[in-house]
Amino acid sequence: MKKTLLILFALVGGVVASSATEVIVATDVNDGASLKIAAIKDAGGIDTDIVTFYFKDDSGTDHTGWGMGGFAKSSEWSTLDESFTGDGTSWTSSYTVARIKEVADTEVGIRIRLYNGAVITKIVVNATLTFAEPRTITYDGGGLIAASEFDGLADTDQIRFTYTVTGDLTGYENWGIGSIGSTDDPHSVKIADLPASALGDLTYTCYYADIKPALVATPDGILFKTWNFNSGQATATRKKVEILKSCVPVTFGDGKTLISYSPSSGIQLDVTDVDGLKAYVVSSVTKTSVELAETKGIRGSNLGFILEGTAGATYNIPVVDDALATGGNYLSGTGESTKTVGDNEDVYILSNGKFCLFTGATIPAHKAYLPASYVPAPDGARDLEIVIDGLSTGIKNIKVGSEDNIYYDLSGRRVLYPTKGLYIVNGKKVVIK
């Protein structure tokens, strides 16, 4: 299996490296510590992303049959998920964000439970999202932010509130010194209290999805409210409000100007304003070629797309709530999971500027493939040329690599992991015993 994965990664190239961006959300975690759900979301983690716990144990404790620990609701000490396990002195355990949220007490988070000798060195989110440079929005003298300021935002876009705390907080460190919520009453439909945890500039960050309930209650907008304690003993003042657009970063491999891509479940993207990047669907299939049609929207569960850009470049594609329709598309996609293709299942995969026939393959996450059933039978070609605007990608100078030492079965299908049998390699018959 490992060999299959390595071969296929090498062939398809253009791996979407940033779909697995590692963001450290905590380090040097001890027994009883908490992991805030807000930290996962701020890192860009969505439900299908993976949270990984990195452990070490230098004490020599034998954890055989016991594991290292687990996690529980923040309000409990009994372990709910006892599966921090491993061999040796260091190892990892991984969970989806959805699993963490399932156990957590709403936004508060989870409590880390560790057994004797175990220490978590870091907690990492493999985050799908990244965020563009902030854009400042306006509010009036009373702190009202008009609903129009949020037009066109996706649920995963962040809103960051900055306020300044001055004076003496003694005795009030755990109090709120402001609120964000409904314009009628920030407390009746509250998004958040603004903590008075320190003096100076403080921030509170939420998602547009968190803003929606207040906008429904009072469609005019939301209120960014600050106040003071004891006639000015401690005072908060508004400083600014910013929007951070959520994006999915996509990286082209060296030498690759065409790559395949499949978004995570529930993610919709719009390439309209991404300079230098084009997205395509496969709109038609013949016995010898596939034709690509340009699309501005990337949407749909388990669908695949072809992206055209500059080799080695990274593009941040904005997330939207309602991407433009893609039209007919023959491509399937793996999304956030890998796909294992059975020995009797044939697929075409983008490789060196063509769609090449494979059998018995393992396709990485976030990649597209063409089911061979869509290619007219019975004499579908082993390789399918890609046609864009009436031109083959071969004419558009897509570099085609060497085919040395590639295995084909007697039906002309490319085989990634040959077992016992007769194959064609470099035009000659080869027997594997």
mmCIF file of N, CA and C in Angstrom, residues 4 17 22 81 99 124 186 269 277 294 301 306 317 328 357 360 379:
data_model
loop_
_atom_site.group_PDB
_atom_site.id
_atom_site.type_symbol
_atom_site.label_atom_id
_atom_site.label_comp_id
_atom_site.label_asym_id
_atom_site.label_seq_id
_atom_site.Cartn_x
_atom_site.Cartn_y
_atom_site.Cartn_z
ATOM 1 N N THR A 4 2.171 1.946 -3.420
ATOM 2 C CA THR A 4 1.132 2.480 -4.300
ATOM 3 C C THR A 4 0.961 3.969 -4.081
ATOM 4 N N ALA A 17 -0.652 21.124 -1.276
ATOM 5 C CA ALA A 17 0.066 21.063 -0.005
ATOM 6 C C ALA A 17 -0.651 21.820 1.101
ATOM 7 N N GLU A 22 -0.341 22.928 8.786
ATOM 8 C CA GLU A 22 -0.278 22.627 10.210
ATOM 9 C C GLU A 22 -0.219 23.920 11.024
ATOM 10 N N ASP A 81 -12.894 9.860 26.044
ATOM 11 C CA ASP A 81 -12.294 9.261 24.860
ATOM 12 C C ASP A 81 -10.891 8.785 25.221
ATOM 13 N N ARG A 99 -15.187 15.433 16.026
ATOM 14 C CA ARG A 99 -15.160 14.598 17.232
ATOM 15 C C ARG A 99 -14.827 15.429 18.463
ATOM 16 N N VAL A 124 -1.806 20.175 17.251
ATOM 17 C CA VAL A 124 -1.742 20.766 15.916
ATOM 18 C C VAL A 124 -3.055 20.534 15.176
ATOM 19 N N PRO A 186 -27.862 44.155 23.459
ATOM 20 C CA PRO A 186 -26.728 43.255 23.234
ATOM 21 C C PRO A 186 -26.779 41.997 24.084
ATOM 22 N N LEU A 269 -16.004 27.357 -3.315
ATOM 23 C CA LEU A 269 -14.975 28.339 -3.639
ATOM 24 C C LEU A 269 -15.331 29.102 -4.892
ATOM 25 N N LEU A 277 -5.298 32.287 -11.995
ATOM 26 C CA LEU A 277 -5.823 30.948 -11.758
ATOM 27 C C LEU A 277 -7.115 30.738 -12.532
ATOM 28 N N GLU A 294 -14.400 26.078 -18.709
ATOM 29 C CA GLU A 294 -14.038 26.926 -17.580
ATOM 30 C C GLU A 294 -15.235 27.147 -16.660
ATOM 31 N N SER A 301 -20.291 18.058 -3.428
ATOM 32 C CA SER A 301 -19.650 16.989 -2.680
ATOM 33 C C SER A 301 -19.135 15.915 -3.627
ATOM 34 N N ILE A 306 -10.198 20.673 -12.474
ATOM 35 C CA ILE A 306 -8.845 20.880 -12.963
ATOM 36 C C ILE A 306 -8.514 22.358 -12.792
ATOM 37 N N ILE A 317 -7.852 30.773 -2.581
ATOM 38 C CA ILE A 317 -9.160 30.832 -3.238
ATOM 39 C C ILE A 317 -10.223 31.150 -2.189
ATOM 40 N N GLY A 328 -22.371 20.727 -16.230
ATOM 41 C CA GLY A 328 -22.069 19.306 -16.281
ATOM 42 C C GLY A 328 -20.606 19.024 -16.022
ATOM 43 N N LEU A 357 -4.830 6.006 -17.757
ATOM 44 C CA LEU A 357 -5.630 4.917 -17.218
ATOM 45 C C LEU A 357 -4.868 4.165 -16.134
ATOM 46 N N GLY A 360 -6.307 -0.480 -9.742
ATOM 47 C CA GLY A 360 -5.745 -0.846 -8.450
ATOM 48 C C GLY A 360 -4.944 0.266 -7.804
ATOM 49 N N ASP A 379 -13.084 0.568 -27.103
ATOM 50 C CA ASP A 379 -11.669 0.799 -27.403
ATOM 51 C C ASP A 379 -11.185 2.149 -26.893
#
